[in-house]
Amino acid sequence: MVNAILAFHKANYGDCTGVKDLARSSLAESPRGFNQVYSVLAMAQCGQGPEAEKLIEAEGRNSPLNTLMHAVHIPLIKAIGQLNRGNAASAVATLEVSRPYDAAAGPLSLPYSAVWVRGQALLQMKKNDEAIAEFKKILDYPGRFSVSQFIPLARLSTARALVAKGDNAKAKIAYQDLLAFWKDADADLPVVVQAKAEYGKLQ
């Protein structure tokens, strides 16, 4: 379980070093349930999409009545793969089934995950206002899962969407708020390095 969570956290923050090995070792110990979902999510985000989809679809066949599996887990893994292949519109369409669970807060409901990926897809499609609206769902209700990594990541993506819109003044404030939030973060964390570099370009 520890390796699955570590892999998931690393993948969310853009650090794919060792994620594949962490996920596979975790799956070898416990190939189903909570452990599997977080392992395959990490794999999907770090370029192992086909393998992740194969694993989650097999679990879906074993659990035909599992609502979260079929409405959240499987669509989410598929959408990440589509997004990584540059097919953002398909990712948005795939995640429509997950909308009723956007506000769910339990661990296996993967709080904010579908909202986050949907927002990333809309950002890729240059639908910046729609993307900001998705990230706002996370930022407006952080208490649902207050330790979620997607809260600061939603701040970052909002800033990026504002830059894409040409609203550099608001983007600067968004980056400043994010970097203040991350003041104690590891300085070499890839996503932190990227955020600082993006903010620097606005100066």
PDB file of C-alpha atoms in Angstrom:
ATOM      1  CA  MET A   1       0.000   0.000   0.000  1.00  0.00           C
ATOM      2  CA  VAL A   2       2.790   2.430   0.877  1.00  0.00           C
ATOM      3  CA  ASN A   3       4.413   1.988  -2.526  1.00  0.00           C
ATOM      4  CA  ALA A   4       1.101   2.538  -4.325  1.00  0.00           C
ATOM      5  CA  ILE A   5       0.482   5.817  -2.490  1.00  0.00           C
ATOM      6  CA  LEU A   6       4.064   6.971  -3.064  1.00  0.00           C
ATOM      7  CA  ALA A   7       3.792   6.157  -6.774  1.00  0.00           C
ATOM      8  CA  PHE A   8       0.495   8.061  -6.996  1.00  0.00           C
ATOM      9  CA  HIS A   9       1.932  11.122  -5.242  1.00  0.00           C
ATOM     10  CA  LYS A  10       5.078  11.160  -7.367  1.00  0.00           C
ATOM     11  CA  ALA A  11       3.058  10.827 -10.583  1.00  0.00           C
ATOM     12  CA  ASN A  12       0.713  13.674  -9.628  1.00  0.00           C
ATOM     13  CA  TYR A  13       3.689  15.971  -9.070  1.00  0.00           C
ATOM     14  CA  GLY A  14       5.331  15.054 -12.359  1.00  0.00           C
ATOM     15  CA  ASP A  15       8.133  12.964 -10.881  1.00  0.00           C
ATOM     16  CA  CYS A  16       7.945   9.629 -12.710  1.00  0.00           C
ATOM     17  CA  THR A  17      11.322   8.382 -11.494  1.00  0.00           C
ATOM     18  CA  GLY A  18      10.789   4.884 -10.160  1.00  0.00           C
ATOM     19  CA  VAL A  19       6.994   5.068 -10.397  1.00  0.00           C
ATOM     20  CA  LYS A  20       6.708   2.016 -12.619  1.00  0.00           C
ATOM     21  CA  ASP A  21       8.757  -0.125 -10.223  1.00  0.00           C
ATOM     22  CA  LEU A  22       6.897   1.160  -7.161  1.00  0.00           C
ATOM     23  CA  ALA A  23       3.524   0.428  -8.748  1.00  0.00           C
ATOM     24  CA  ARG A  24       4.489  -3.031  -9.931  1.00  0.00           C
ATOM     25  CA  SER A  25       5.980  -4.023  -6.590  1.00  0.00           C
ATOM     26  CA  SER A  26       2.830  -2.847  -4.857  1.00  0.00           C
ATOM     27  CA  LEU A  27       0.622  -4.778  -7.276  1.00  0.00           C
ATOM     28  CA  ALA A  28       2.699  -7.899  -6.653  1.00  0.00           C
ATOM     29  CA  GLU A  29       1.863  -7.612  -2.946  1.00  0.00           C
ATOM     30  CA  SER A  30      -1.808  -6.720  -3.373  1.00  0.00           C
ATOM     31  CA  PRO A  31      -3.241  -6.789  -6.905  1.00  0.00           C
ATOM     32  CA  ARG A  32      -6.776  -5.583  -6.142  1.00  0.00           C
ATOM     33  CA  GLY A  33      -8.817  -2.896  -4.413  1.00  0.00           C
ATOM     34  CA  PHE A  34      -7.450   0.412  -3.125  1.00  0.00           C
ATOM     35  CA  ASN A  35      -3.880  -0.662  -3.831  1.00  0.00           C
ATOM     36  CA  GLN A  36      -4.582  -1.520  -7.448  1.00  0.00           C
ATOM     37  CA  VAL A  37      -6.442   1.675  -8.257  1.00  0.00           C
ATOM     38  CA  TYR A  38      -3.690   3.972  -7.007  1.00  0.00           C
ATOM     39  CA  SER A  39      -0.972   1.864  -8.637  1.00  0.00           C
ATOM     40  CA  VAL A  40      -2.580   1.858 -12.076  1.00  0.00           C
ATOM     41  CA  LEU A  41      -3.357   5.572 -11.843  1.00  0.00           C
ATOM     42  CA  ALA A  42       0.309   6.284 -11.243  1.00  0.00           C
ATOM     43  CA  MET A  43       1.283   4.018 -14.125  1.00  0.00           C
ATOM     44  CA  ALA A  44      -1.168   5.720 -16.482  1.00  0.00           C
ATOM     45  CA  GLN A  45       0.131   9.179 -15.634  1.00  0.00           C
ATOM     46  CA  CYS A  46       3.721   8.079 -16.168  1.00  0.00           C
ATOM     47  CA  GLY A  47       3.379   6.607 -19.647  1.00  0.00           C
ATOM     48  CA  GLN A  48       2.173   3.084 -18.876  1.00  0.00           C
ATOM     49  CA  GLY A  49      -1.365   3.749 -20.115  1.00  0.00           C
ATOM     50  CA  PRO A  50      -2.012   0.532 -22.095  1.00  0.00           C
ATOM     51  CA  GLU A  51      -0.861  -1.678 -19.227  1.00  0.00           C
ATOM     52  CA  ALA A  52      -2.866   0.366 -16.717  1.00  0.00           C
ATOM     53  CA  GLU A  53      -6.013   0.139 -18.858  1.00  0.00           C
ATOM     54  CA  LYS A  54      -5.613  -3.613 -19.242  1.00  0.00           C
ATOM     55  CA  LEU A  55      -5.328  -4.075 -15.473  1.00  0.00           C
ATOM     56  CA  ILE A  56      -8.274  -1.850 -14.551  1.00  0.00           C
ATOM     57  CA  GLU A  57     -10.522  -3.339 -17.241  1.00  0.00           C
ATOM     58  CA  ALA A  58      -9.777  -6.837 -15.949  1.00  0.00           C
ATOM     59  CA  GLU A  59     -10.757  -5.672 -12.464  1.00  0.00           C
ATOM     60  CA  GLY A  60     -13.938  -4.210 -13.939  1.00  0.00           C
ATOM     61  CA  ARG A  61     -14.880  -7.570 -15.419  1.00  0.00           C
ATOM     62  CA  ASN A  62     -14.346  -9.146 -11.994  1.00  0.00           C
ATOM     63  CA  SER A  63     -16.526  -6.483 -10.354  1.00  0.00           C
ATOM     64  CA  PRO A  64     -19.512  -5.873 -12.668  1.00  0.00           C
ATOM     65  CA  LEU A  65     -21.599  -4.282  -9.888  1.00  0.00           C
ATOM     66  CA  ASN A  66     -18.913  -1.960  -8.536  1.00  0.00           C
ATOM     67  CA  THR A  67     -20.302   1.500  -9.294  1.00  0.00           C
ATOM     68  CA  LEU A  68     -17.111   3.436  -8.567  1.00  0.00           C
ATOM     69  CA  MET A  69     -15.090   1.055 -10.698  1.00  0.00           C
ATOM     70  CA  HIS A  70     -17.266   1.571 -13.762  1.00  0.00           C
ATOM     71  CA  ALA A  71     -18.210   5.225 -13.224  1.00  0.00           C
ATOM     72  CA  VAL A  72     -14.891   6.579 -11.939  1.00  0.00           C
ATOM     73  CA  HIS A  73     -11.875   4.255 -11.991  1.00  0.00           C
ATOM     74  CA  ILE A  74     -12.113   2.807 -15.508  1.00  0.00           C
ATOM     75  CA  PRO A  75     -13.149   6.092 -17.200  1.00  0.00           C
ATOM     76  CA  LEU A  76     -10.405   7.951 -15.340  1.00  0.00           C
ATOM     77  CA  ILE A  77      -7.646   5.576 -16.457  1.00  0.00           C
ATOM     78  CA  LYS A  78      -8.939   5.663 -20.035  1.00  0.00           C
ATOM     79  CA  ALA A  79      -9.176   9.453 -20.025  1.00  0.00           C
ATOM     80  CA  ILE A  80      -5.584   9.830 -18.798  1.00  0.00           C
ATOM     81  CA  GLY A  81      -4.429   7.616 -21.654  1.00  0.00           C
ATOM     82  CA  GLN A  82      -6.443   9.624 -24.178  1.00  0.00           C
ATOM     83  CA  LEU A  83      -5.079  12.881 -22.796  1.00  0.00           C
ATOM     84  CA  ASN A  84      -1.506  11.596 -22.963  1.00  0.00           C
ATOM     85  CA  ARG A  85      -2.092  10.649 -26.604  1.00  0.00           C
ATOM     86  CA  GLY A  86      -3.275  14.176 -27.347  1.00  0.00           C
ATOM     87  CA  ASN A  87      -6.950  13.285 -27.657  1.00  0.00           C
ATOM     88  CA  ALA A  88      -8.350  15.728 -25.139  1.00  0.00           C
ATOM     89  CA  ALA A  89     -11.884  15.780 -26.564  1.00  0.00           C
ATOM     90  CA  SER A  90     -12.185  12.033 -26.080  1.00  0.00           C
ATOM     91  CA  ALA A  91     -10.916  12.385 -22.511  1.00  0.00           C
ATOM     92  CA  VAL A  92     -13.642  14.933 -21.722  1.00  0.00           C
ATOM     93  CA  ALA A  93     -16.304  12.700 -23.273  1.00  0.00           C
ATOM     94  CA  THR A  94     -15.040   9.638 -21.397  1.00  0.00           C
ATOM     95  CA  LEU A  95     -15.276  11.466 -18.075  1.00  0.00           C
ATOM     96  CA  GLU A  96     -18.891  12.563 -18.505  1.00  0.00           C
ATOM     97  CA  VAL A  97     -20.030   9.432 -16.676  1.00  0.00           C
ATOM     98  CA  SER A  98     -17.959  10.512 -13.659  1.00  0.00           C
ATOM     99  CA  ARG A  99     -19.633  13.897 -13.123  1.00  0.00           C
ATOM    100  CA  PRO A 100     -22.123  12.660 -10.477  1.00  0.00           C
ATOM    101  CA  TYR A 101     -19.106  11.650  -8.358  1.00  0.00           C
ATOM    102  CA  ASP A 102     -17.068  14.855  -8.720  1.00  0.00           C
ATOM    103  CA  ALA A 103     -17.780  15.845  -5.123  1.00  0.00           C
ATOM    104  CA  ALA A 104     -17.273  12.415  -3.552  1.00  0.00           C
ATOM    105  CA  ALA A 105     -14.696  12.411  -0.760  1.00  0.00           C
ATOM    106  CA  GLY A 106     -13.866   8.799   0.140  1.00  0.00           C
ATOM    107  CA  PRO A 107     -10.422   7.383  -0.801  1.00  0.00           C
ATOM    108  CA  LEU A 108     -11.733   4.998  -3.447  1.00  0.00           C
ATOM    109  CA  SER A 109     -13.815   7.761  -5.038  1.00  0.00           C
ATOM    110  CA  LEU A 110     -10.443   9.393  -5.867  1.00  0.00           C
ATOM    111  CA  PRO A 111     -11.426  12.886  -4.673  1.00  0.00           C
ATOM    112  CA  TYR A 112     -10.965  15.550  -7.358  1.00  0.00           C
ATOM    113  CA  SER A 113      -9.184  13.166  -9.763  1.00  0.00           C
ATOM    114  CA  ALA A 114     -11.815  13.192 -12.508  1.00  0.00           C
ATOM    115  CA  VAL A 115     -12.308  16.951 -12.112  1.00  0.00           C
ATOM    116  CA  TRP A 116      -8.567  17.473 -12.378  1.00  0.00           C
ATOM    117  CA  VAL A 117      -8.139  15.349 -15.519  1.00  0.00           C
ATOM    118  CA  ARG A 118     -11.208  16.914 -17.134  1.00  0.00           C
ATOM    119  CA  GLY A 119      -9.731  20.342 -16.462  1.00  0.00           C
ATOM    120  CA  GLN A 120      -6.401  19.305 -17.968  1.00  0.00           C
ATOM    121  CA  ALA A 121      -8.169  18.087 -21.086  1.00  0.00           C
ATOM    122  CA  LEU A 122     -10.093  21.345 -21.449  1.00  0.00           C
ATOM    123  CA  LEU A 123      -6.844  23.254 -20.972  1.00  0.00           C
ATOM    124  CA  GLN A 124      -5.270  21.199 -23.741  1.00  0.00           C
ATOM    125  CA  MET A 125      -8.260  22.077 -25.949  1.00  0.00           C
ATOM    126  CA  LYS A 126      -7.694  25.784 -25.155  1.00  0.00           C
ATOM    127  CA  LYS A 127     -11.123  25.983 -23.513  1.00  0.00           C
ATOM    128  CA  ASN A 128      -9.588  28.042 -20.764  1.00  0.00           C
ATOM    129  CA  ASP A 129     -12.722  29.361 -19.082  1.00  0.00           C
ATOM    130  CA  GLU A 130     -14.220  25.874 -18.916  1.00  0.00           C
ATOM    131  CA  ALA A 131     -10.951  24.533 -17.512  1.00  0.00           C
ATOM    132  CA  ILE A 132     -10.893  27.252 -14.843  1.00  0.00           C
ATOM    133  CA  ALA A 133     -14.463  26.323 -13.903  1.00  0.00           C
ATOM    134  CA  GLU A 134     -13.367  22.727 -13.302  1.00  0.00           C
ATOM    135  CA  PHE A 135     -10.389  23.760 -11.173  1.00  0.00           C
ATOM    136  CA  LYS A 136     -12.685  26.111  -9.238  1.00  0.00           C
ATOM    137  CA  LYS A 137     -14.697  23.069  -8.109  1.00  0.00           C
ATOM    138  CA  ILE A 138     -11.570  21.870  -6.321  1.00  0.00           C
ATOM    139  CA  LEU A 139     -10.539  25.244  -4.931  1.00  0.00           C
ATOM    140  CA  ASP A 140     -13.996  26.225  -3.696  1.00  0.00           C
ATOM    141  CA  TYR A 141     -14.425  23.116  -1.551  1.00  0.00           C
ATOM    142  CA  PRO A 142     -10.967  22.061  -0.307  1.00  0.00           C
ATOM    143  CA  GLY A 143     -12.404  20.697   2.926  1.00  0.00           C
ATOM    144  CA  ARG A 144     -13.833  17.672   1.166  1.00  0.00           C
ATOM    145  CA  PHE A 145     -10.337  16.242   1.020  1.00  0.00           C
ATOM    146  CA  SER A 146      -8.041  18.853   2.502  1.00  0.00           C
ATOM    147  CA  VAL A 147      -4.780  16.947   1.984  1.00  0.00           C
ATOM    148  CA  SER A 148      -5.370  16.360  -1.733  1.00  0.00           C
ATOM    149  CA  GLN A 149      -2.461  17.176  -4.006  1.00  0.00           C
ATOM    150  CA  PHE A 150      -4.984  18.407  -6.528  1.00  0.00           C
ATOM    151  CA  ILE A 151      -5.640  21.551  -4.489  1.00  0.00           C
ATOM    152  CA  PRO A 152      -2.249  23.187  -5.212  1.00  0.00           C
ATOM    153  CA  LEU A 153      -2.217  21.614  -8.668  1.00  0.00           C
ATOM    154  CA  ALA A 154      -5.576  23.260  -9.380  1.00  0.00           C
ATOM    155  CA  ARG A 155      -4.011  26.587  -8.385  1.00  0.00           C
ATOM    156  CA  LEU A 156      -1.167  25.959 -10.815  1.00  0.00           C
ATOM    157  CA  SER A 157      -3.459  24.979 -13.667  1.00  0.00           C
ATOM    158  CA  THR A 158      -5.672  27.996 -13.037  1.00  0.00           C
ATOM    159  CA  ALA A 159      -2.604  30.203 -13.348  1.00  0.00           C
ATOM    160  CA  ARG A 160      -1.679  28.466 -16.602  1.00  0.00           C
ATOM    161  CA  ALA A 161      -5.187  28.935 -17.962  1.00  0.00           C
ATOM    162  CA  LEU A 162      -5.053  32.640 -17.109  1.00  0.00           C
ATOM    163  CA  VAL A 163      -1.752  32.950 -18.981  1.00  0.00           C
ATOM    164  CA  ALA A 164      -3.304  31.176 -21.955  1.00  0.00           C
ATOM    165  CA  LYS A 165      -6.155  33.702 -21.848  1.00  0.00           C
ATOM    166  CA  GLY A 166      -3.670  36.569 -21.808  1.00  0.00           C
ATOM    167  CA  ASP A 167      -4.694  37.689 -18.312  1.00  0.00           C
ATOM    168  CA  ASN A 168      -1.177  38.004 -16.945  1.00  0.00           C
ATOM    169  CA  ALA A 169      -2.176  40.244 -14.039  1.00  0.00           C
ATOM    170  CA  LYS A 170      -4.462  37.618 -12.518  1.00  0.00           C
ATOM    171  CA  ALA A 171      -2.000  34.886 -13.465  1.00  0.00           C
ATOM    172  CA  LYS A 172       0.749  36.606 -11.445  1.00  0.00           C
ATOM    173  CA  ILE A 173      -1.466  36.665  -8.370  1.00  0.00           C
ATOM    174  CA  ALA A 174      -2.366  33.011  -8.869  1.00  0.00           C
ATOM    175  CA  TYR A 175       1.310  32.030  -9.121  1.00  0.00           C
ATOM    176  CA  GLN A 176       2.195  34.147  -6.080  1.00  0.00           C
ATOM    177  CA  ASP A 177      -0.526  32.463  -4.026  1.00  0.00           C
ATOM    178  CA  LEU A 178       0.616  29.035  -5.172  1.00  0.00           C
ATOM    179  CA  LEU A 179       4.287  29.635  -4.436  1.00  0.00           C
ATOM    180  CA  ALA A 180       3.407  31.006  -1.001  1.00  0.00           C
ATOM    181  CA  PHE A 181       1.436  27.800  -0.399  1.00  0.00           C
ATOM    182  CA  TRP A 182       4.460  25.806  -1.572  1.00  0.00           C
ATOM    183  CA  LYS A 183       7.046  27.813   0.364  1.00  0.00           C
ATOM    184  CA  ASP A 184       8.174  24.690   2.240  1.00  0.00           C
ATOM    185  CA  ALA A 185       7.979  22.312  -0.731  1.00  0.00           C
ATOM    186  CA  ASP A 186      11.071  20.454  -1.962  1.00  0.00           C
ATOM    187  CA  ALA A 187      12.812  22.938  -4.235  1.00  0.00           C
ATOM    188  CA  ASP A 188      13.780  20.253  -6.771  1.00  0.00           C
ATOM    189  CA  LEU A 189      10.280  18.835  -7.165  1.00  0.00           C
ATOM    190  CA  PRO A 190       9.611  19.022 -10.938  1.00  0.00           C
ATOM    191  CA  VAL A 191       6.244  20.719 -10.656  1.00  0.00           C
ATOM    192  CA  VAL A 192       7.647  23.336  -8.247  1.00  0.00           C
ATOM    193  CA  VAL A 193      10.571  24.043 -10.586  1.00  0.00           C
ATOM    194  CA  GLN A 194       8.112  24.438 -13.472  1.00  0.00           C
ATOM    195  CA  ALA A 195       5.841  26.761 -11.501  1.00  0.00           C
ATOM    196  CA  LYS A 196       8.743  29.024 -10.513  1.00  0.00           C
ATOM    197  CA  ALA A 197       9.986  29.150 -14.102  1.00  0.00           C
ATOM    198  CA  GLU A 198       6.521  30.009 -15.424  1.00  0.00           C
ATOM    199  CA  TYR A 199       6.100  32.744 -12.830  1.00  0.00           C
ATOM    200  CA  GLY A 200       9.529  34.111 -13.713  1.00  0.00           C
ATOM    201  CA  LYS A 201       8.434  34.599 -17.328  1.00  0.00           C
ATOM    202  CA  LEU A 202       5.670  36.928 -16.147  1.00  0.00           C
ATOM    203  CA  GLN A 203       8.054  39.292 -14.374  1.00  0.00           C
TER     204      GLN A 203
END
